[in-house]
CSV table of C-alpha atoms in Angstrom, one decimal:
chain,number,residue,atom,x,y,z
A,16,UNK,CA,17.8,-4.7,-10.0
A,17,UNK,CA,15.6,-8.0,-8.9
A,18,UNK,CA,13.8,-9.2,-11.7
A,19,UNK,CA,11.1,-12.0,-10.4
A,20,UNK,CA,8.2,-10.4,-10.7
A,21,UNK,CA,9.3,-10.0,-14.9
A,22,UNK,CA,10.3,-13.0,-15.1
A,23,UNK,CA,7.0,-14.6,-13.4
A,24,UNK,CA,5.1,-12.8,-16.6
A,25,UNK,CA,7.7,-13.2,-19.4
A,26,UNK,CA,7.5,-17.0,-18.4
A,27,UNK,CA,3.5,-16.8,-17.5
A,28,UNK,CA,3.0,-14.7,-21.2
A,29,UNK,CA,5.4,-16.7,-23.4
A,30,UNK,CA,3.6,-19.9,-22.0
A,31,UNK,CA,-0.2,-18.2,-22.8
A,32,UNK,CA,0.5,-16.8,-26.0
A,33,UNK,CA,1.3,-20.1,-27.2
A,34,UNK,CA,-2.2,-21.5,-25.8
A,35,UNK,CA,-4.3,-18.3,-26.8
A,36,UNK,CA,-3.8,-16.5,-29.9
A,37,UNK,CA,-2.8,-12.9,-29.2
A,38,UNK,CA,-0.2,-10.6,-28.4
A,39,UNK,CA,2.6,-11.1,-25.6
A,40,UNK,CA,2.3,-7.7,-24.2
A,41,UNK,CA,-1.2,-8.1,-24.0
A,42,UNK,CA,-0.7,-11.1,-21.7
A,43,UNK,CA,1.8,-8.8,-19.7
A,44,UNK,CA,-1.1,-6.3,-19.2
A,45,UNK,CA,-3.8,-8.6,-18.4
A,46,UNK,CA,-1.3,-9.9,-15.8
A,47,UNK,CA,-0.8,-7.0,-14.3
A,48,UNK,CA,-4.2,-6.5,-14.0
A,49,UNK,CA,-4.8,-9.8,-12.5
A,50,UNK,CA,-2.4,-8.2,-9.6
A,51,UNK,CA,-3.8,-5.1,-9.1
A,52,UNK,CA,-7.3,-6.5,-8.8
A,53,UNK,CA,-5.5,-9.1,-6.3
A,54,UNK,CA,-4.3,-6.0,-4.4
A,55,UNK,CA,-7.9,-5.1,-4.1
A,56,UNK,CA,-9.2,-8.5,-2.6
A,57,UNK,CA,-6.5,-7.8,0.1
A,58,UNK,CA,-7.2,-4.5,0.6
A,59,UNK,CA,-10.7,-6.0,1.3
A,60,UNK,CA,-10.2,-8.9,3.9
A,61,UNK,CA,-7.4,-6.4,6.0
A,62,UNK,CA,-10.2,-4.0,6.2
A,63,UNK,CA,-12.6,-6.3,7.1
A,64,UNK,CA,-10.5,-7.4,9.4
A,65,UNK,CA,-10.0,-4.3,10.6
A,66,UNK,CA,-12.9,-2.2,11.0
A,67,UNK,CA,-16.3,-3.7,9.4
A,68,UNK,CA,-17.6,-5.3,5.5
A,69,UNK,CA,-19.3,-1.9,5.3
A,70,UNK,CA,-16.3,-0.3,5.3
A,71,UNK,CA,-14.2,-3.1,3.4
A,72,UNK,CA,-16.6,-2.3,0.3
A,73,UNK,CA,-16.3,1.3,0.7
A,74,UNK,CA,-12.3,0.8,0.7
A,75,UNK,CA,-12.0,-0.7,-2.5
A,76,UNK,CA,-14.0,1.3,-4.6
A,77,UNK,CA,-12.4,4.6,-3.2
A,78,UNK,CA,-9.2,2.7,-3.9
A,79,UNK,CA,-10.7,1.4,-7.6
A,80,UNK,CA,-11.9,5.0,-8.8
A,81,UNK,CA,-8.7,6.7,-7.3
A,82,UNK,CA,-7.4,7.8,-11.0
A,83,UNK,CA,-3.7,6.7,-10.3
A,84,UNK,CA,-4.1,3.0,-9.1
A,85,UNK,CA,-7.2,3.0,-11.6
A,86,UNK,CA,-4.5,4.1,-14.6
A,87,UNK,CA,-1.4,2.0,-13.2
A,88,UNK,CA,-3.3,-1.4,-12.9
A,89,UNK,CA,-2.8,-2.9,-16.1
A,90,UNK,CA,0.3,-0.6,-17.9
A,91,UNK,CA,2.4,-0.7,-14.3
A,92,UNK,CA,4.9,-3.9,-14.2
A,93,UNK,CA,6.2,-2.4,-11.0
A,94,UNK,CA,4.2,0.0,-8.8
A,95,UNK,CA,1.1,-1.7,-8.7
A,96,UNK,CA,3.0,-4.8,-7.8
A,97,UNK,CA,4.5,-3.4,-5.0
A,98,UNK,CA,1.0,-2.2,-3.9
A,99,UNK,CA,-0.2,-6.0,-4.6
A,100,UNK,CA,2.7,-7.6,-2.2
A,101,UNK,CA,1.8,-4.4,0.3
A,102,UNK,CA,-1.2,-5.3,0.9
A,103,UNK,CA,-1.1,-9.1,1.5
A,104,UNK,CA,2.1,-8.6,3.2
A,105,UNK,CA,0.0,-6.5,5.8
A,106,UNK,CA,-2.6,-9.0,6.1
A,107,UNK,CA,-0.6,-11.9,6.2
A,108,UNK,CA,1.8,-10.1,9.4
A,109,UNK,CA,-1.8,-9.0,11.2
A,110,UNK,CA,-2.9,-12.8,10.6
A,111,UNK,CA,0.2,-14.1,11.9
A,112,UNK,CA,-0.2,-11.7,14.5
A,113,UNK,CA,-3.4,-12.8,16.1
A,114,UNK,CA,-2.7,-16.4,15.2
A,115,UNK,CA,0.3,-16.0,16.8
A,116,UNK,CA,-0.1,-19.3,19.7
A,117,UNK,CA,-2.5,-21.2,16.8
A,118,UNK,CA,-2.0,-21.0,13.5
A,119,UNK,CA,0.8,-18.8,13.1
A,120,UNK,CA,3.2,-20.7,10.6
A,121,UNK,CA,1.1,-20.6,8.0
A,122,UNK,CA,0.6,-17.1,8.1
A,123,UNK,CA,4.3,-16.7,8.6
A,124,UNK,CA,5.0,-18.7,5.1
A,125,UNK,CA,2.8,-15.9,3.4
A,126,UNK,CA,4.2,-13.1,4.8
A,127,UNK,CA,8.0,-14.3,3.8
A,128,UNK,CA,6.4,-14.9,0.3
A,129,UNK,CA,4.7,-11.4,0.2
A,130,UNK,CA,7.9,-10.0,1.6
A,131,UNK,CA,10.0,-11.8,-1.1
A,132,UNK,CA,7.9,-11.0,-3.9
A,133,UNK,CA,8.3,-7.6,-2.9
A,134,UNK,CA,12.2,-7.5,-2.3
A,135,UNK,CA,12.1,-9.1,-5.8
A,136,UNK,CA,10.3,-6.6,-7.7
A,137,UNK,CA,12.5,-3.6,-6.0
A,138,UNK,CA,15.0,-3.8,-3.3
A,139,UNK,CA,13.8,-0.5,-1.4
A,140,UNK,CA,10.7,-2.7,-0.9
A,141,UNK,CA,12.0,-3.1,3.0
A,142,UNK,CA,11.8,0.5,3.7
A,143,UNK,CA,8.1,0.5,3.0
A,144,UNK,CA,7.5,-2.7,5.4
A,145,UNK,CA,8.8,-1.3,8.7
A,146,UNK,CA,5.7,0.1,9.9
A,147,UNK,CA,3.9,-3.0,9.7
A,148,UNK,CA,7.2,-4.9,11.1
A,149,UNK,CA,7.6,-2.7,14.1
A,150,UNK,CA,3.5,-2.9,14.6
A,151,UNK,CA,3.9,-6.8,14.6
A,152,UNK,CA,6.7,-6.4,17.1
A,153,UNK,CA,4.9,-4.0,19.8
A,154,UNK,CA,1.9,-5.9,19.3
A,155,UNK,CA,4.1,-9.1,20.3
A,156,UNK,CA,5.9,-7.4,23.1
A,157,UNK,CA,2.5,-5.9,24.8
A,158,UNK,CA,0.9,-9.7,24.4
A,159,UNK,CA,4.3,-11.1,26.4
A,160,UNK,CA,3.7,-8.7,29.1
A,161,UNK,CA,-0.1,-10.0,29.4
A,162,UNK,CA,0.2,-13.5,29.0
A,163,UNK,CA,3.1,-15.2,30.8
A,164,UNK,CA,5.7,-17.3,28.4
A,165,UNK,CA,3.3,-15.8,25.2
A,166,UNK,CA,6.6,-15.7,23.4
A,167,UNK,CA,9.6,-18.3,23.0
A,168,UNK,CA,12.7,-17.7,22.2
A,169,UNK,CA,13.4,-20.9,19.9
A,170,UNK,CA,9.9,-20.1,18.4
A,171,UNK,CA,11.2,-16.8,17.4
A,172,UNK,CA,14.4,-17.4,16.3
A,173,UNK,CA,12.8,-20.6,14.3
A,174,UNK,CA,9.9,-18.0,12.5
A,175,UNK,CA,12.9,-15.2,11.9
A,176,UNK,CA,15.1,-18.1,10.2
A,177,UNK,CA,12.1,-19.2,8.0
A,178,UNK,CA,11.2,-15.7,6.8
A,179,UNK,CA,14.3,-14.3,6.3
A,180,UNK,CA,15.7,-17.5,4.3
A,181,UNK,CA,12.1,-17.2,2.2
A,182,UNK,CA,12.1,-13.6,1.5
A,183,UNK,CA,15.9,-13.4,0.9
A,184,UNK,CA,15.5,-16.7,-1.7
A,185,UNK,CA,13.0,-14.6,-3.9
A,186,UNK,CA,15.0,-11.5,-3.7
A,187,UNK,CA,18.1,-13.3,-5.2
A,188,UNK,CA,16.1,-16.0,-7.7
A,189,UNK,CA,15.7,-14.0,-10.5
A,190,UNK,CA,18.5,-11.6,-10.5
A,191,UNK,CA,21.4,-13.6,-12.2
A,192,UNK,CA,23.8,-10.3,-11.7
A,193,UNK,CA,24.1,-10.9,-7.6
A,194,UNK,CA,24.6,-14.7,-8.6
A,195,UNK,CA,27.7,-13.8,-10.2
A,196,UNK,CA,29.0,-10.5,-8.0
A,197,UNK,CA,27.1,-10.7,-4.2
A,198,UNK,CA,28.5,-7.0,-3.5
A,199,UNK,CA,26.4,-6.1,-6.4
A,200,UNK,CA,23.6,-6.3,-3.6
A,201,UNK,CA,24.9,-3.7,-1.0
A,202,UNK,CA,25.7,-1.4,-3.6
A,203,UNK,CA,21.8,-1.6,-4.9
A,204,UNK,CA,20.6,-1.2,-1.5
A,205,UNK,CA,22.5,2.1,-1.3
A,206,UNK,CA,21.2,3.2,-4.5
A,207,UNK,CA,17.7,2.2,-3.8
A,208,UNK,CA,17.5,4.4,-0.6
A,209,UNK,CA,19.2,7.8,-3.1
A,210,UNK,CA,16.9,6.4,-5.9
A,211,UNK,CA,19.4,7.3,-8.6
A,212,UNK,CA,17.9,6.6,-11.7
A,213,UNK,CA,15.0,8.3,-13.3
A,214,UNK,CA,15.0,11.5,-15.0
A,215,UNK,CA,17.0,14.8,-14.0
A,216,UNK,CA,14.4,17.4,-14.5
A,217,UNK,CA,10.4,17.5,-13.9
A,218,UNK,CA,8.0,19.8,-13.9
A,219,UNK,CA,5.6,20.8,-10.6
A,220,UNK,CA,3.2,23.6,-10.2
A,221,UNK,CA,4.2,25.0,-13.8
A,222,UNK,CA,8.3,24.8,-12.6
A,223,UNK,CA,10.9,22.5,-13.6
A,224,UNK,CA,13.1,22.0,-10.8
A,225,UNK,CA,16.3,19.4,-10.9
A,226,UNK,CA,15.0,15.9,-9.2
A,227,UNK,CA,18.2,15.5,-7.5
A,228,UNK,CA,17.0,18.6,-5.0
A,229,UNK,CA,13.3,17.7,-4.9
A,230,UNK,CA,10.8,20.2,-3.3
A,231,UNK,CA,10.1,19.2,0.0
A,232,UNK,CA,6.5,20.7,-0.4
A,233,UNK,CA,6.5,17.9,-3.6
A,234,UNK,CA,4.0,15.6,-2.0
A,235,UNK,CA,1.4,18.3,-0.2
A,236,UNK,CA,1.6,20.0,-3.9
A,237,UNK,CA,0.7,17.0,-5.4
A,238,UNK,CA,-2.1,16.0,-2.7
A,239,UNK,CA,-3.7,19.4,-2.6
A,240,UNK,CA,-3.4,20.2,-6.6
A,241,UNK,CA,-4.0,16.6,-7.9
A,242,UNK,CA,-5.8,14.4,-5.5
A,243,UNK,CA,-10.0,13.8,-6.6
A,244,UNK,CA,-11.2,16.8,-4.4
A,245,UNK,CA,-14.2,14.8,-3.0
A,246,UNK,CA,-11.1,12.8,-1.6
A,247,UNK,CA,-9.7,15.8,0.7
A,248,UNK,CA,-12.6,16.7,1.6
A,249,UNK,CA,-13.3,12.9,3.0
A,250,UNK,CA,-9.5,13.2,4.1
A,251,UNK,CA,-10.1,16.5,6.2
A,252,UNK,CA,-13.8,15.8,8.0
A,253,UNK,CA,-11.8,12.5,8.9
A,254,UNK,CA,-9.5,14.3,11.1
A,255,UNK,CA,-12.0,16.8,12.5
A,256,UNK,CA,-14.3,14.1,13.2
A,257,UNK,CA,-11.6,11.9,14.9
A,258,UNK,CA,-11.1,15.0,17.3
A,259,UNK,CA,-14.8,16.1,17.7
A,260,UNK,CA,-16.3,12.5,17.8
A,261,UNK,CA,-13.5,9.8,18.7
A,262,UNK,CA,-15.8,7.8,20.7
A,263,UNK,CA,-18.1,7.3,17.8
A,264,UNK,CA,-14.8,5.0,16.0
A,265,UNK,CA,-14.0,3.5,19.6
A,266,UNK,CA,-17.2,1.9,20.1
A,267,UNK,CA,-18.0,0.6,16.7
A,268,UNK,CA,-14.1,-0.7,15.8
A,269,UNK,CA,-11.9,-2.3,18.3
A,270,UNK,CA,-8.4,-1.2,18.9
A,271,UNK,CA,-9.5,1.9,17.0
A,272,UNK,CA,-6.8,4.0,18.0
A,273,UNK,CA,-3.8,1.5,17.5
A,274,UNK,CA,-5.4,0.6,14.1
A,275,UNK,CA,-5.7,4.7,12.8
A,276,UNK,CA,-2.3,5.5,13.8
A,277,UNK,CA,-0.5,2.4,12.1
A,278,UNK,CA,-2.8,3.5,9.1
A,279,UNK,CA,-1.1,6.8,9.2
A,280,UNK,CA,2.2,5.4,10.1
A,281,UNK,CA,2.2,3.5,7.0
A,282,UNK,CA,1.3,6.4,4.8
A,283,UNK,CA,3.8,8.9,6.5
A,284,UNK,CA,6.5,6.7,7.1
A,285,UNK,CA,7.7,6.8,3.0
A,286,UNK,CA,6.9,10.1,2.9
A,287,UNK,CA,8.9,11.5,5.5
A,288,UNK,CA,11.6,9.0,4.5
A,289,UNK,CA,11.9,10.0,1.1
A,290,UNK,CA,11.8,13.8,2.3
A,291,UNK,CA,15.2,13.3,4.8
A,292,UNK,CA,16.8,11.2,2.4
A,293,UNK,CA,16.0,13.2,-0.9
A,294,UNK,CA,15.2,10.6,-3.0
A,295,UNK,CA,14.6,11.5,-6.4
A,296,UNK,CA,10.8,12.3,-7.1
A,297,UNK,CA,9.5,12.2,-10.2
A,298,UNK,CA,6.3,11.3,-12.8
A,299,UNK,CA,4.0,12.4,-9.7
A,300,UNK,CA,3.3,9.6,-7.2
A,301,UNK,CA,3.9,6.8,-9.0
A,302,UNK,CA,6.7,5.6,-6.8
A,303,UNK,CA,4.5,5.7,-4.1
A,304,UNK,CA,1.3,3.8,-5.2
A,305,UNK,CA,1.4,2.0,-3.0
A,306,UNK,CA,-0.5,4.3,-0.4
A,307,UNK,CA,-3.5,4.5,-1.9
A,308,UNK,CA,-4.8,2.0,-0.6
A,309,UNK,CA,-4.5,2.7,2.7
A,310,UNK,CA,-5.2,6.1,1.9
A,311,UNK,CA,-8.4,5.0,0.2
A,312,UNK,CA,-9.3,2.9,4.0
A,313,UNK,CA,-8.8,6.2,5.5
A,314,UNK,CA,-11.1,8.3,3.5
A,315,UNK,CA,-13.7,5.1,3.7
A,316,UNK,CA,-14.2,5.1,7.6
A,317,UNK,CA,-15.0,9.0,7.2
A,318,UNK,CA,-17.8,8.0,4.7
A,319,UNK,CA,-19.0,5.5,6.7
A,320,UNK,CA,-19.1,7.8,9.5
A,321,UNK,CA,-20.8,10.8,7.5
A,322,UNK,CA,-23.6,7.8,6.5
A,323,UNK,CA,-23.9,6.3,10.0
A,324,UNK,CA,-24.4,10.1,11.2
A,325,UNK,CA,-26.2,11.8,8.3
A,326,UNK,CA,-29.5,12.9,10.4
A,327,UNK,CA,-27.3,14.3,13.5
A,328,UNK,CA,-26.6,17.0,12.2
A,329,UNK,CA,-26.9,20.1,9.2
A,330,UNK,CA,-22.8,20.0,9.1
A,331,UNK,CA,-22.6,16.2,8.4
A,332,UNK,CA,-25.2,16.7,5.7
A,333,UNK,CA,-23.3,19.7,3.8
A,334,UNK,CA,-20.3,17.5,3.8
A,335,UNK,CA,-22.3,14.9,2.4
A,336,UNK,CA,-23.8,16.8,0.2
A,337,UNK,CA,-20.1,18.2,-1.3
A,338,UNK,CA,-18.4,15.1,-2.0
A,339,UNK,CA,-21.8,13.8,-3.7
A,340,UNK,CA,-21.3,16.9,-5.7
A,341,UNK,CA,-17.5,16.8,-6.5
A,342,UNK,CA,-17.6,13.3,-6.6
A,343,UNK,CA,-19.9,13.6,-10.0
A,344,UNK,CA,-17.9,16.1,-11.3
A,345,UNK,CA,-14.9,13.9,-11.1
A,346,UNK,CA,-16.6,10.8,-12.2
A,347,UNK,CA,-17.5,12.8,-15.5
A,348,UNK,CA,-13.8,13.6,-16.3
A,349,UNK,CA,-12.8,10.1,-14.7
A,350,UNK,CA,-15.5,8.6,-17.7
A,351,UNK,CA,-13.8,10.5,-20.3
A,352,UNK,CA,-10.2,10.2,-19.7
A,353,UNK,CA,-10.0,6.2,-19.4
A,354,UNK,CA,-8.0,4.9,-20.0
A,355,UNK,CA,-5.5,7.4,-19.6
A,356,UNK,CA,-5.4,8.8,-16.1
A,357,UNK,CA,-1.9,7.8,-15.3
């Protein structure tokens, strides 16, 4: 598999540990750690970006305190990475997106980076970025329709060249086995989408069952029977509120809608991908980390609802009330399990 992102810290920790007296591995950590927070910073500016600072700020701490990217940040040299190029990899396509007749090709640099950085941690990275690719593409087409000669073809074919040559460069850099055999490539791509490796039998809901022939009820189980409850709750008044008070989100967000259902795209997209392929599942949702964070902007804009709405109603304030209440509870058992809530 693609190896730059361990190379970048074997390199980056070899080069420290001979500056600062410690151990190598705890260099590795700290680096990771240095990643995840960065995944936080652009979890905040998308957000921002987005919706509102309010709801940037809520975001990140729902995303900090969620016990499985709170446990992955430092010990993870992979998943939290992938969440990291995620992240900016969104916000660098949305950039480029409304910068589009500006400022564009500076944008367009950081998405190939973020793209590359991702293909080079893990091949299947690709999979995970077509919602935000075919986002970018509608958003392109709708704005060619509006404004006459928006997009060129030359211009196009100029930014596809750049990004492709970028991301495809970083994929390849640090993986000497393609250097030598390039059909080595096509043959990781296949096994990326099966997802192969990892081990034969787990164990859900007190059953072992072979990973080969995953449950298809795997992520709802884990959701429902694993997820912080104060999260669900958030999760579910989100969706009632969205159908009882839509125009409440219309009039304080712009492009509300569009913005919601590419949220949800991005979440269910891997999901239901994994489910019709039947890739291997396994060690809970740790190949797919890289969710939470957009989860965590989901479950944000229903808090910031439930605080912009508090004295409307007696139904608002009970579900205030509960994920006050189960939020406490779980901050006690998040308190005494650090730092082991992977």
């Amino acid at each position: 598999y693609p190896g730059l992102y361990d190379t970048f810290s074997f390199v980056i920790g070899n080069f420290l540990v001979k500056i600062f007296s410690g151990n190598v591995m705890e260099i590795k950590h700290l680096i990771n750690l240095i990643f995840s927070f960065s995944a936080l910073i652009g979890l905040f500016l998308i957000s921002k970006k987005l919706f509102n600072e309010e709801v940037a700020y809520l975001a990140v701490l729902m995303c900090l305190i969620n016990p499985f990217f709170f446990g992955h940040m430092s010990m993870n040299p992979k998943d939290n990475i992938i969440s990291f190029a995620l992240i900016w990899f969104a916000y660098s396509v949305y950039m480029y997106c409304i910068n589009f007749e500006k400022k564009r090709f500076g944008f367009l640099i950081l998405a190939s980076l973020f793209m590359g950085f991702g293909l080079g941690t893990r091949v299947s990275f690709f999979a995970i970025t077509i919602p935000i690719i075919l986002s970018a593409i509608i958003f392109l087409i709708l704005n060619n329709k509006k404004y006459q000669n928006y997009l060129d073809f030359k211009k196009i074919s100029f930014d596809f060249f750049v990004f492709a040559s970028i991301s495809f460069f970083l994929m390849i850099v640090a993986w000497p086995h393609i250097h030598n055999d390039f059909y080595l490539l096509f043959e990781t791509i296949i096994k990326s989408i099966q997802w192969t490796s990892g081990p034969n039998l787990e164990l859900m809901d007190g059953s072992i069952y072979e990973t080969t022939n995953t449950p298809k009820t795997y992520f709802a189980s884990f959701f429902l029977f694993r997820f912080p409850i104060f999260t669900l709750i958030l999760l579910f008044a989100l969706i009632f509120f969205l159908i009882k008070d839509i125009e409440f989100f219309i009039s304080n967000f712009r492009n509300f809608k569009i913005q919601i259902a590419i949220i949800f795209f991005i979440i269910l997209f891997p999901m239901i991908l994994a489910i019709i392929f039947q890739v291997k599942l396994y060690n809970g949702i740790r190949l797919f980390l890289f969710i939470i964070p957009f989860f965590s902007l989901l479950i944000s804009i229903c808090f910031y609802y439930i605080l912009k709405n508090f004295k409307k109603s007696v139904f608002i304030k009970t579900i205030f009330s509960a994920v006050i209440i189960f939020f406490l509870l779980f901050l006690q058992r998040f308190i005494y399990l650090t730092p082991y809530h992977y």
